[in-house]
Amino acid sequence: MTGSRRTRTTPPVLPQRIRTRVTTRVRTRVLFAGAVAACASIVVGCGVVPGVGGSGDDPITVMTWAPQDTAATNKPGMPAMAQAYARWVNAHGGINGHQLKVLTCNDHNDTVYAAKCARRAASENVVAVVGSYSQHGRSFLAPLEGAGIPYIGGYGVTDDEFTSPLSYPINGGEAALLAGLGEQLGKKCGPVALIRPDTVAGDQLPVLLDSGLKTEGHASATDQRAADDATEYSGQTKIALGRATSAPANQGCVVTALGDRTATFMDSFRRIRENYPQVGTGTVLSSIDQSLIDSSGGASSPYEGAYVTGWYPVATDARWAPMRKAIKEQAFGDNRIDPADAGVQTTWIAYNVFKAVVESLGDGKVTALTVRRALDNGLKVSTGGLTPTLSWRYEDLIAAVDFPRLINAHVTFQVVRKGQLTSARGGFVNMAKTLENADSN
């Protein structure tokens, strides 16, 4: 695979079973999107249109949400980055003369709170929800769809973000990460053991990892479920090490995909691994970052030598310089914002996408409807090389049955060397074909 992006002029030819499912799902979503657009254009009988009045010099209101202060995965840097971005862009004249107003919400890793955040977005007449994280897509997307509010640049942790017609993903989510990690490990590892959350979102991860492993002719990984709020993982560690060392002639690998609890797992792993033959490790950038490696010992950390798959270039890449400059100007002392964190990076890119959308509208009104129309009508957004050029036209959708809104399946292969996340392979690797075939594996 290469980092070049495929350009399609016609939809790909798929087997009849898959083609029927794709066609049905896309037709349903297109019809729904049309109904939302019609509703948004007829205020009477459909309620208030979100964002109406965003013209002239009026401020533009958006929202960013993420879980904070919970026992599971937390992403406080995402709303903090959103607020810093607003201060930064406003200090430089706003967007097309508009000041940007960012509302934030804590979804508490809870379905009820996730829905509350979405309903608040509707009641506050935001024009978009931008650069957010939530594991509860079904809870927050239904209120957003009912209000016609686009969801731009979600973290990609749920399948729902890749099916809703009002979702505009900027990365390949956990799907691309796990498939990419499988391809990395398929060339290097013997038996592979996966430790993943015992959640609905976690149930899809083994299939995705296996899709990447199978591209290299590797056997499926063993699937080990674990609570995503546990305080230790000694039992799961022993099981995983036992499976990864079951073929002495081939060094196996233990893969962790536990989000914030990956560090907790690795504490158990560090203590117990000495009693077993040597194994490799692998994880995805949504579960590890440079600050975690530093805090766990740098070059002597249990992550040393780990294979990592990310969505974006490594944090030391020069392409992140504009983000670092904005953070230095507007959030230098905010320790919630780590420029090496994948959530912070996702929020930065998502807000730059939103900025490009608003700029494309010129002197026109900035509303939820006009934002969606700009995105649906083929707007192409450059992210300064942090991703391929993004566009959400039908022609740009990847023919992955379970992810019909997926447009960017590119990942980066990384490895921890001397305590630093470094590039293991230059450029992006396109996982589109692997994800397209995942359904039939």
mmCIF file of C-alpha atoms in Angstrom, residues 98-431:
data_model
loop_
_atom_site.group_PDB
_atom_site.id
_atom_site.type_symbol
_atom_site.label_atom_id
_atom_site.label_comp_id
_atom_site.label_asym_id
_atom_site.label_seq_id
_atom_site.Cartn_x
_atom_site.Cartn_y
_atom_site.Cartn_z
ATOM 1 C CA HIS A 98 -17.096 36.386 12.758
ATOM 2 C CA GLN A 99 -15.975 35.763 16.309
ATOM 3 C CA LEU A 100 -15.978 32.058 17.205
ATOM 4 C CA LYS A 101 -17.798 31.038 20.393
ATOM 5 C CA VAL A 102 -17.114 27.534 21.741
ATOM 6 C CA LEU A 103 -19.424 25.812 24.211
ATOM 7 C CA THR A 104 -18.110 22.717 25.990
ATOM 8 C CA CYS A 105 -19.837 19.750 27.588
ATOM 9 C CA ASN A 106 -18.766 16.769 29.706
ATOM 10 C CA ASP A 107 -20.397 13.549 28.507
ATOM 11 C CA HIS A 108 -19.141 11.670 31.618
ATOM 12 C CA ASN A 109 -18.735 8.482 29.526
ATOM 13 C CA ASP A 110 -22.460 8.066 30.051
ATOM 14 C CA THR A 111 -25.315 7.627 27.557
ATOM 15 C CA VAL A 112 -27.634 10.000 29.416
ATOM 16 C CA TYR A 113 -25.068 12.791 29.626
ATOM 17 C CA ALA A 114 -24.044 12.279 25.994
ATOM 18 C CA ALA A 115 -27.658 12.832 24.949
ATOM 19 C CA LYS A 116 -27.883 15.857 27.253
ATOM 20 C CA CYS A 117 -24.855 17.403 25.559
ATOM 21 C CA ALA A 118 -26.487 16.936 22.159
ATOM 22 C CA ARG A 119 -29.806 18.379 23.313
ATOM 23 C CA ARG A 120 -27.974 21.342 24.793
ATOM 24 C CA ALA A 121 -26.246 21.871 21.433
ATOM 25 C CA ALA A 122 -29.676 22.031 19.807
ATOM 26 C CA SER A 123 -31.111 24.380 22.424
ATOM 27 C CA GLU A 124 -28.099 26.699 22.118
ATOM 28 C CA ASN A 125 -28.528 26.810 18.312
ATOM 29 C CA VAL A 126 -24.950 25.750 17.579
ATOM 30 C CA VAL A 127 -24.064 25.461 13.899
ATOM 31 C CA ALA A 128 -21.864 22.369 14.427
ATOM 32 C CA VAL A 129 -20.371 20.048 17.009
ATOM 33 C CA VAL A 130 -16.625 20.013 16.290
ATOM 34 C CA GLY A 131 -13.657 17.890 17.360
ATOM 35 C CA SER A 132 -15.384 15.848 20.055
ATOM 36 C CA TYR A 133 -15.109 12.459 21.780
ATOM 37 C CA SER A 134 -17.871 10.167 23.030
ATOM 38 C CA GLN A 135 -18.342 6.422 23.161
ATOM 39 C CA HIS A 136 -22.126 6.846 22.909
ATOM 40 C CA GLY A 137 -22.818 7.642 19.280
ATOM 41 C CA ARG A 138 -26.385 6.387 19.281
ATOM 42 C CA SER A 139 -27.231 8.644 22.210
ATOM 43 C CA PHE A 140 -25.841 11.896 20.834
ATOM 44 C CA LEU A 141 -26.343 11.472 17.087
ATOM 45 C CA ALA A 142 -30.124 11.071 17.213
ATOM 46 C CA PRO A 143 -30.663 14.527 18.833
ATOM 47 C CA LEU A 144 -28.141 16.076 16.437
ATOM 48 C CA GLU A 145 -29.842 14.504 13.430
ATOM 49 C CA GLY A 146 -33.231 15.689 14.655
ATOM 50 C CA ALA A 147 -31.889 19.235 14.909
ATOM 51 C CA GLY A 148 -29.896 19.071 11.657
ATOM 52 C CA ILE A 149 -26.565 19.814 13.382
ATOM 53 C CA PRO A 150 -23.435 18.439 11.664
ATOM 54 C CA TYR A 151 -20.883 16.469 13.698
ATOM 55 C CA ILE A 152 -17.460 17.414 12.303
ATOM 56 C CA GLY A 153 -14.283 15.571 13.177
ATOM 57 C CA GLY A 154 -15.384 13.223 15.904
ATOM 58 C CA TYR A 155 -12.678 11.067 17.449
ATOM 59 C CA GLY A 156 -13.968 8.025 15.565
ATOM 60 C CA VAL A 157 -14.443 5.771 18.575
ATOM 61 C CA THR A 158 -17.908 4.503 17.538
ATOM 62 C CA ASP A 159 -19.286 2.916 14.375
ATOM 63 C CA ASP A 160 -22.192 5.384 14.435
ATOM 64 C CA GLU A 161 -19.846 8.208 13.486
ATOM 65 C CA PHE A 162 -19.247 6.398 10.199
ATOM 66 C CA THR A 163 -22.927 5.815 9.362
ATOM 67 C CA SER A 164 -24.793 9.019 10.224
ATOM 68 C CA PRO A 165 -25.361 11.341 7.227
ATOM 69 C CA LEU A 166 -24.662 14.312 9.524
ATOM 70 C CA SER A 167 -21.270 12.980 10.596
ATOM 71 C CA TYR A 168 -18.165 14.228 8.784
ATOM 72 C CA PRO A 169 -15.200 12.162 10.039
ATOM 73 C CA ILE A 170 -11.657 13.335 9.432
ATOM 74 C CA ASN A 171 -9.843 10.099 10.278
ATOM 75 C CA GLY A 172 -10.489 6.377 9.991
ATOM 76 C CA GLY A 173 -11.365 5.918 13.648
ATOM 77 C CA GLU A 174 -10.514 2.809 15.620
ATOM 78 C CA ALA A 175 -11.280 0.771 12.493
ATOM 79 C CA ALA A 176 -8.308 2.076 10.520
ATOM 80 C CA LEU A 177 -6.001 1.987 13.551
ATOM 81 C CA LEU A 178 -6.696 -1.656 14.394
ATOM 82 C CA ALA A 179 -6.550 -2.777 10.769
ATOM 83 C CA GLY A 180 -3.246 -0.938 10.348
ATOM 84 C CA LEU A 181 -1.817 -2.400 13.534
ATOM 85 C CA GLY A 182 -2.792 -5.866 12.326
ATOM 86 C CA GLU A 183 -0.853 -5.296 9.106
ATOM 87 C CA GLN A 184 2.177 -4.114 11.076
ATOM 88 C CA LEU A 185 2.135 -7.072 13.453
ATOM 89 C CA GLY A 186 1.296 -9.634 10.768
ATOM 90 C CA LYS A 187 4.826 -9.231 9.396
ATOM 91 C CA LYS A 188 6.616 -9.351 12.744
ATOM 92 C CA CYS A 189 4.759 -11.451 15.330
ATOM 93 C CA GLY A 190 3.930 -15.037 16.137
ATOM 94 C CA PRO A 191 0.693 -15.548 18.136
ATOM 95 C CA VAL A 192 -1.106 -12.273 18.831
ATOM 96 C CA ALA A 193 -3.257 -11.649 21.926
ATOM 97 C CA LEU A 194 -5.621 -8.647 21.987
ATOM 98 C CA ILE A 195 -6.711 -6.980 25.241
ATOM 99 C CA ARG A 196 -9.689 -4.727 24.590
ATOM 100 C CA PRO A 197 -12.638 -3.147 26.459
ATOM 101 C CA ASP A 198 -15.642 -5.296 27.285
ATOM 102 C CA THR A 199 -17.961 -2.724 25.689
ATOM 103 C CA VAL A 200 -20.106 -2.405 22.593
ATOM 104 C CA ALA A 201 -17.414 -0.268 20.958
ATOM 105 C CA GLY A 202 -14.806 -2.868 21.898
ATOM 106 C CA ASP A 203 -16.699 -5.743 20.292
ATOM 107 C CA GLN A 204 -15.691 -4.605 16.806
ATOM 108 C CA LEU A 205 -11.964 -4.412 17.532
ATOM 109 C CA PRO A 206 -11.033 -8.111 17.099
ATOM 110 C CA VAL A 207 -12.584 -8.204 13.618
ATOM 111 C CA LEU A 208 -10.646 -5.123 12.580
ATOM 112 C CA LEU A 209 -7.310 -6.311 13.969
ATOM 113 C CA ASP A 210 -7.819 -9.678 12.282
ATOM 114 C CA SER A 211 -8.528 -7.996 8.935
ATOM 115 C CA GLY A 212 -5.048 -6.475 9.030
ATOM 116 C CA LEU A 213 -3.389 -9.675 10.249
ATOM 117 C CA LYS A 214 -4.960 -11.662 7.432
ATOM 118 C CA THR A 215 -3.513 -9.367 4.769
ATOM 119 C CA GLU A 216 -0.152 -10.813 5.839
ATOM 120 C CA GLY A 217 -1.431 -14.403 5.995
ATOM 121 C CA HIS A 218 -1.421 -14.348 9.798
ATOM 122 C CA ALA A 219 -3.837 -16.268 12.023
ATOM 123 C CA SER A 220 -6.498 -14.391 13.974
ATOM 124 C CA ALA A 221 -5.630 -12.860 17.329
ATOM 125 C CA THR A 222 -7.017 -14.276 20.526
ATOM 126 C CA ASP A 223 -9.613 -11.955 22.034
ATOM 127 C CA GLN A 224 -9.354 -11.062 25.721
ATOM 128 C CA ARG A 225 -12.051 -8.784 27.128
ATOM 129 C CA ALA A 226 -11.312 -6.512 30.070
ATOM 130 C CA ALA A 227 -13.186 -3.874 32.065
ATOM 131 C CA ASP A 228 -12.268 -0.382 30.878
ATOM 132 C CA ASP A 229 -12.355 1.004 34.426
ATOM 133 C CA ALA A 230 -10.352 -1.671 36.263
ATOM 134 C CA THR A 231 -7.591 -0.721 38.694
ATOM 135 C CA GLU A 232 -5.336 -3.667 37.766
ATOM 136 C CA TYR A 233 -5.124 -6.336 35.064
ATOM 137 C CA SER A 234 -2.931 -9.127 36.442
ATOM 138 C CA GLY A 235 -5.418 -11.848 35.497
ATOM 139 C CA GLN A 236 -5.801 -10.609 31.924
ATOM 140 C CA THR A 237 -2.019 -10.129 31.644
ATOM 141 C CA LYS A 238 -1.307 -13.766 32.547
ATOM 142 C CA ILE A 239 -3.853 -15.030 30.012
ATOM 143 C CA ALA A 240 -2.506 -12.772 27.255
ATOM 144 C CA LEU A 241 1.128 -13.716 27.936
ATOM 145 C CA GLY A 242 0.207 -17.377 27.990
ATOM 146 C CA ARG A 243 -1.399 -17.118 24.560
ATOM 147 C CA ALA A 244 1.344 -14.927 23.058
ATOM 148 C CA THR A 245 4.046 -17.400 24.161
ATOM 149 C CA SER A 246 2.198 -20.516 23.024
ATOM 150 C CA ALA A 247 4.507 -20.978 19.997
ATOM 151 C CA PRO A 248 8.079 -20.811 21.358
ATOM 152 C CA ALA A 249 9.638 -20.748 17.891
ATOM 153 C CA ASN A 250 7.832 -17.498 16.990
ATOM 154 C CA GLN A 251 7.895 -14.514 19.349
ATOM 155 C CA GLY A 252 4.318 -13.476 19.956
ATOM 156 C CA CYS A 253 2.843 -10.049 20.628
ATOM 157 C CA VAL A 254 0.416 -8.605 23.156
ATOM 158 C CA VAL A 255 -1.844 -5.847 21.807
ATOM 159 C CA THR A 256 -3.567 -3.367 24.121
ATOM 160 C CA ALA A 257 -6.485 -1.174 23.069
ATOM 161 C CA LEU A 258 -7.845 0.029 26.411
ATOM 162 C CA GLY A 259 -7.736 3.803 25.995
ATOM 163 C CA ASP A 260 -6.710 5.499 29.230
ATOM 164 C CA ARG A 261 -6.561 2.122 30.982
ATOM 165 C CA THR A 262 -3.686 0.985 28.754
ATOM 166 C CA ALA A 263 -1.262 2.481 31.304
ATOM 167 C CA THR A 264 -2.931 0.491 34.078
ATOM 168 C CA PHE A 265 -2.640 -2.696 32.034
ATOM 169 C CA MET A 266 1.034 -2.024 31.299
ATOM 170 C CA ASP A 267 1.759 -1.667 35.020
ATOM 171 C CA SER A 268 0.507 -5.223 35.491
ATOM 172 C CA PHE A 269 2.289 -6.333 32.326
ATOM 173 C CA ARG A 270 5.626 -4.905 33.494
ATOM 174 C CA ARG A 271 5.488 -6.866 36.756
ATOM 175 C CA ILE A 272 4.421 -10.201 35.278
ATOM 176 C CA ARG A 273 6.207 -10.392 31.912
ATOM 177 C CA GLU A 274 9.538 -11.420 33.504
ATOM 178 C CA ASN A 275 8.049 -14.838 34.262
ATOM 179 C CA TYR A 276 7.371 -15.507 30.560
ATOM 180 C CA PRO A 277 9.430 -15.706 27.360
ATOM 181 C CA GLN A 278 10.038 -12.429 25.545
ATOM 182 C CA VAL A 279 7.054 -10.990 23.666
ATOM 183 C CA GLY A 280 6.496 -7.923 21.523
ATOM 184 C CA THR A 281 3.848 -5.307 22.192
ATOM 185 C CA GLY A 282 1.560 -3.241 20.028
ATOM 186 C CA THR A 283 -1.057 -0.571 20.548
ATOM 187 C CA VAL A 284 -2.826 2.306 18.805
ATOM 188 C CA LEU A 285 -2.363 6.028 19.235
ATOM 189 C CA SER A 286 -5.765 6.359 20.922
ATOM 190 C CA SER A 287 -4.286 4.335 23.812
ATOM 191 C CA ILE A 288 -0.761 5.785 24.026
ATOM 192 C CA ASP A 289 1.044 9.070 23.467
ATOM 193 C CA GLN A 290 4.479 10.519 24.089
ATOM 194 C CA SER A 291 3.589 11.919 27.509
ATOM 195 C CA LEU A 292 2.521 8.441 28.662
ATOM 196 C CA ILE A 293 5.824 6.970 27.460
ATOM 197 C CA ASP A 294 7.743 9.733 29.246
ATOM 198 C CA SER A 295 5.857 9.281 32.509
ATOM 199 C CA SER A 296 6.397 5.515 32.472
ATOM 200 C CA GLY A 297 10.178 5.672 32.169
ATOM 201 C CA GLY A 298 11.035 6.848 28.669
ATOM 202 C CA ALA A 299 13.569 4.453 27.144
ATOM 203 C CA SER A 300 13.119 2.073 30.105
ATOM 204 C CA SER A 301 9.316 2.088 29.907
ATOM 205 C CA PRO A 302 7.358 -1.081 29.101
ATOM 206 C CA TYR A 303 6.399 0.545 25.797
ATOM 207 C CA GLU A 304 9.957 0.472 24.450
ATOM 208 C CA GLY A 305 9.924 -1.334 21.112
ATOM 209 C CA ALA A 306 6.134 -1.257 20.870
ATOM 210 C CA TYR A 307 4.530 -1.042 17.438
ATOM 211 C CA VAL A 308 2.008 1.792 17.260
ATOM 212 C CA THR A 309 -0.486 2.832 14.593
ATOM 213 C CA GLY A 310 -1.694 6.444 14.406
ATOM 214 C CA TRP A 311 -3.885 8.605 12.202
ATOM 215 C CA TYR A 312 -1.465 11.473 11.864
ATOM 216 C CA PRO A 313 2.290 12.199 11.601
ATOM 217 C CA VAL A 314 4.360 11.804 14.787
ATOM 218 C CA ALA A 315 4.076 14.707 17.222
ATOM 219 C CA THR A 316 7.590 15.968 16.436
ATOM 220 C CA ASP A 317 6.735 16.424 12.752
ATOM 221 C CA ALA A 318 7.094 20.008 11.484
ATOM 222 C CA ARG A 319 3.525 19.921 10.158
ATOM 223 C CA TRP A 320 2.280 20.399 13.732
ATOM 224 C CA ALA A 321 4.111 23.738 14.075
ATOM 225 C CA PRO A 322 0.954 25.903 13.564
ATOM 226 C CA MET A 323 -0.866 24.010 16.332
ATOM 227 C CA ARG A 324 2.074 24.374 18.689
ATOM 228 C CA LYS A 325 2.237 28.093 17.932
ATOM 229 C CA ALA A 326 -1.478 28.515 18.692
ATOM 230 C CA ILE A 327 -1.106 26.617 21.975
ATOM 231 C CA LYS A 328 1.904 28.726 22.946
ATOM 232 C CA GLU A 329 -0.020 31.919 22.220
ATOM 233 C CA GLN A 330 -3.289 31.021 23.926
ATOM 234 C CA ALA A 331 -2.827 28.049 26.269
ATOM 235 C CA PHE A 332 0.831 27.890 27.264
ATOM 236 C CA GLY A 333 0.064 27.159 30.924
ATOM 237 C CA ASP A 334 -2.881 24.792 30.357
ATOM 238 C CA ASN A 335 -1.594 21.339 31.269
ATOM 239 C CA ARG A 336 -4.761 19.731 29.898
ATOM 240 C CA ILE A 337 -3.510 20.399 26.370
ATOM 241 C CA ASP A 338 -0.789 17.987 25.287
ATOM 242 C CA PRO A 339 0.185 18.574 21.636
ATOM 243 C CA ALA A 340 1.187 14.884 21.399
ATOM 244 C CA ASP A 341 -2.297 13.698 22.409
ATOM 245 C CA ALA A 342 -4.359 12.255 19.552
ATOM 246 C CA GLY A 343 -7.503 13.894 20.928
ATOM 247 C CA VAL A 344 -5.934 17.359 20.958
ATOM 248 C CA GLN A 345 -4.613 16.768 17.449
ATOM 249 C CA THR A 346 -8.039 15.640 16.225
ATOM 250 C CA THR A 347 -9.696 18.747 17.678
ATOM 251 C CA TRP A 348 -7.104 20.996 16.024
ATOM 252 C CA ILE A 349 -7.690 19.428 12.607
ATOM 253 C CA ALA A 350 -11.480 19.421 13.026
ATOM 254 C CA TYR A 351 -11.548 23.142 13.819
ATOM 255 C CA ASN A 352 -9.392 23.903 10.805
ATOM 256 C CA VAL A 353 -11.894 21.964 8.694
ATOM 257 C CA PHE A 354 -14.715 24.027 10.201
ATOM 258 C CA LYS A 355 -12.774 27.228 9.537
ATOM 259 C CA ALA A 356 -12.374 26.218 5.882
ATOM 260 C CA VAL A 357 -16.122 25.576 5.638
ATOM 261 C CA VAL A 358 -17.005 29.011 7.027
ATOM 262 C CA GLU A 359 -14.496 30.703 4.734
ATOM 263 C CA SER A 360 -16.023 28.915 1.749
ATOM 264 C CA LEU A 361 -19.384 30.531 2.543
ATOM 265 C CA GLY A 362 -18.010 34.017 1.932
ATOM 266 C CA ASP A 363 -20.565 36.643 2.924
ATOM 267 C CA GLY A 364 -23.352 34.060 3.212
ATOM 268 C CA LYS A 365 -25.083 33.061 6.416
ATOM 269 C CA VAL A 366 -23.349 30.557 8.641
ATOM 270 C CA THR A 367 -25.981 28.075 9.795
ATOM 271 C CA ALA A 368 -26.099 24.356 10.438
ATOM 272 C CA LEU A 369 -27.761 23.970 7.034
ATOM 273 C CA THR A 370 -25.210 26.020 5.070
ATOM 274 C CA VAL A 371 -22.337 24.233 6.807
ATOM 275 C CA ARG A 372 -23.793 20.853 5.826
ATOM 276 C CA ARG A 373 -24.429 21.967 2.261
ATOM 277 C CA ALA A 374 -20.829 23.132 1.858
ATOM 278 C CA LEU A 375 -19.544 19.786 3.103
ATOM 279 C CA ASP A 376 -22.009 17.733 1.034
ATOM 280 C CA ASN A 377 -21.375 19.670 -2.167
ATOM 281 C CA GLY A 378 -17.753 18.639 -2.535
ATOM 282 C CA LEU A 379 -15.728 21.153 -0.528
ATOM 283 C CA LYS A 380 -12.115 19.953 -0.448
ATOM 284 C CA VAL A 381 -10.155 20.753 2.686
ATOM 285 C CA SER A 382 -6.376 20.685 2.979
ATOM 286 C CA THR A 383 -5.028 20.070 6.472
ATOM 287 C CA GLY A 384 -1.444 21.048 5.793
ATOM 288 C CA GLY A 385 -0.375 17.462 5.262
ATOM 289 C CA LEU A 386 -1.682 16.201 8.602
ATOM 290 C CA THR A 387 -4.184 14.110 6.640
ATOM 291 C CA PRO A 388 -4.837 13.615 2.929
ATOM 292 C CA THR A 389 -7.103 16.270 1.391
ATOM 293 C CA LEU A 390 -10.579 15.705 2.837
ATOM 294 C CA SER A 391 -13.870 15.675 0.946
ATOM 295 C CA TRP A 392 -17.213 14.081 1.793
ATOM 296 C CA ARG A 393 -18.773 13.590 -1.669
ATOM 297 C CA TYR A 394 -20.291 10.216 -2.532
ATOM 298 C CA GLU A 395 -17.337 9.570 -4.833
ATOM 299 C CA ASP A 396 -14.959 9.973 -1.895
ATOM 300 C CA LEU A 397 -16.655 7.417 0.347
ATOM 301 C CA ILE A 398 -14.780 4.175 0.866
ATOM 302 C CA ALA A 399 -16.772 1.022 0.083
ATOM 303 C CA ALA A 400 -16.506 -0.434 3.592
ATOM 304 C CA VAL A 401 -19.927 -1.901 4.349
ATOM 305 C CA ASP A 402 -19.996 -1.084 8.057
ATOM 306 C CA PHE A 403 -18.457 2.393 7.613
ATOM 307 C CA PRO A 404 -20.299 4.137 4.747
ATOM 308 C CA ARG A 405 -19.205 7.646 5.870
ATOM 309 C CA LEU A 406 -15.502 6.737 5.966
ATOM 310 C CA ILE A 407 -13.435 8.941 3.650
ATOM 311 C CA ASN A 408 -9.930 8.731 5.124
ATOM 312 C CA ALA A 409 -8.505 5.306 5.913
ATOM 313 C CA HIS A 410 -4.891 6.454 5.946
ATOM 314 C CA VAL A 411 -2.721 5.622 8.963
ATOM 315 C CA THR A 412 0.899 6.048 9.992
ATOM 316 C CA PHE A 413 3.130 3.229 11.224
ATOM 317 C CA GLN A 414 5.173 4.165 14.288
ATOM 318 C CA VAL A 415 7.460 2.451 16.808
ATOM 319 C CA VAL A 416 8.805 3.442 20.228
ATOM 320 C CA ARG A 417 12.596 3.777 19.979
ATOM 321 C CA LYS A 418 14.741 5.101 22.832
ATOM 322 C CA GLY A 419 11.617 6.369 24.534
ATOM 323 C CA GLN A 420 10.353 8.310 21.516
ATOM 324 C CA LEU A 421 7.484 7.660 19.135
ATOM 325 C CA THR A 422 9.169 7.619 15.742
ATOM 326 C CA SER A 423 8.021 6.900 12.225
ATOM 327 C CA ALA A 424 8.454 3.236 11.270
ATOM 328 C CA ARG A 425 7.436 3.803 7.657
ATOM 329 C CA GLY A 426 7.489 7.057 5.738
ATOM 330 C CA GLY A 427 4.191 8.654 4.770
ATOM 331 C CA PHE A 428 0.636 7.404 5.085
ATOM 332 C CA VAL A 429 -0.521 3.833 4.544
ATOM 333 C CA ASN A 430 -3.994 3.454 3.031
ATOM 334 C CA MET A 431 -6.103 0.812 4.802
#
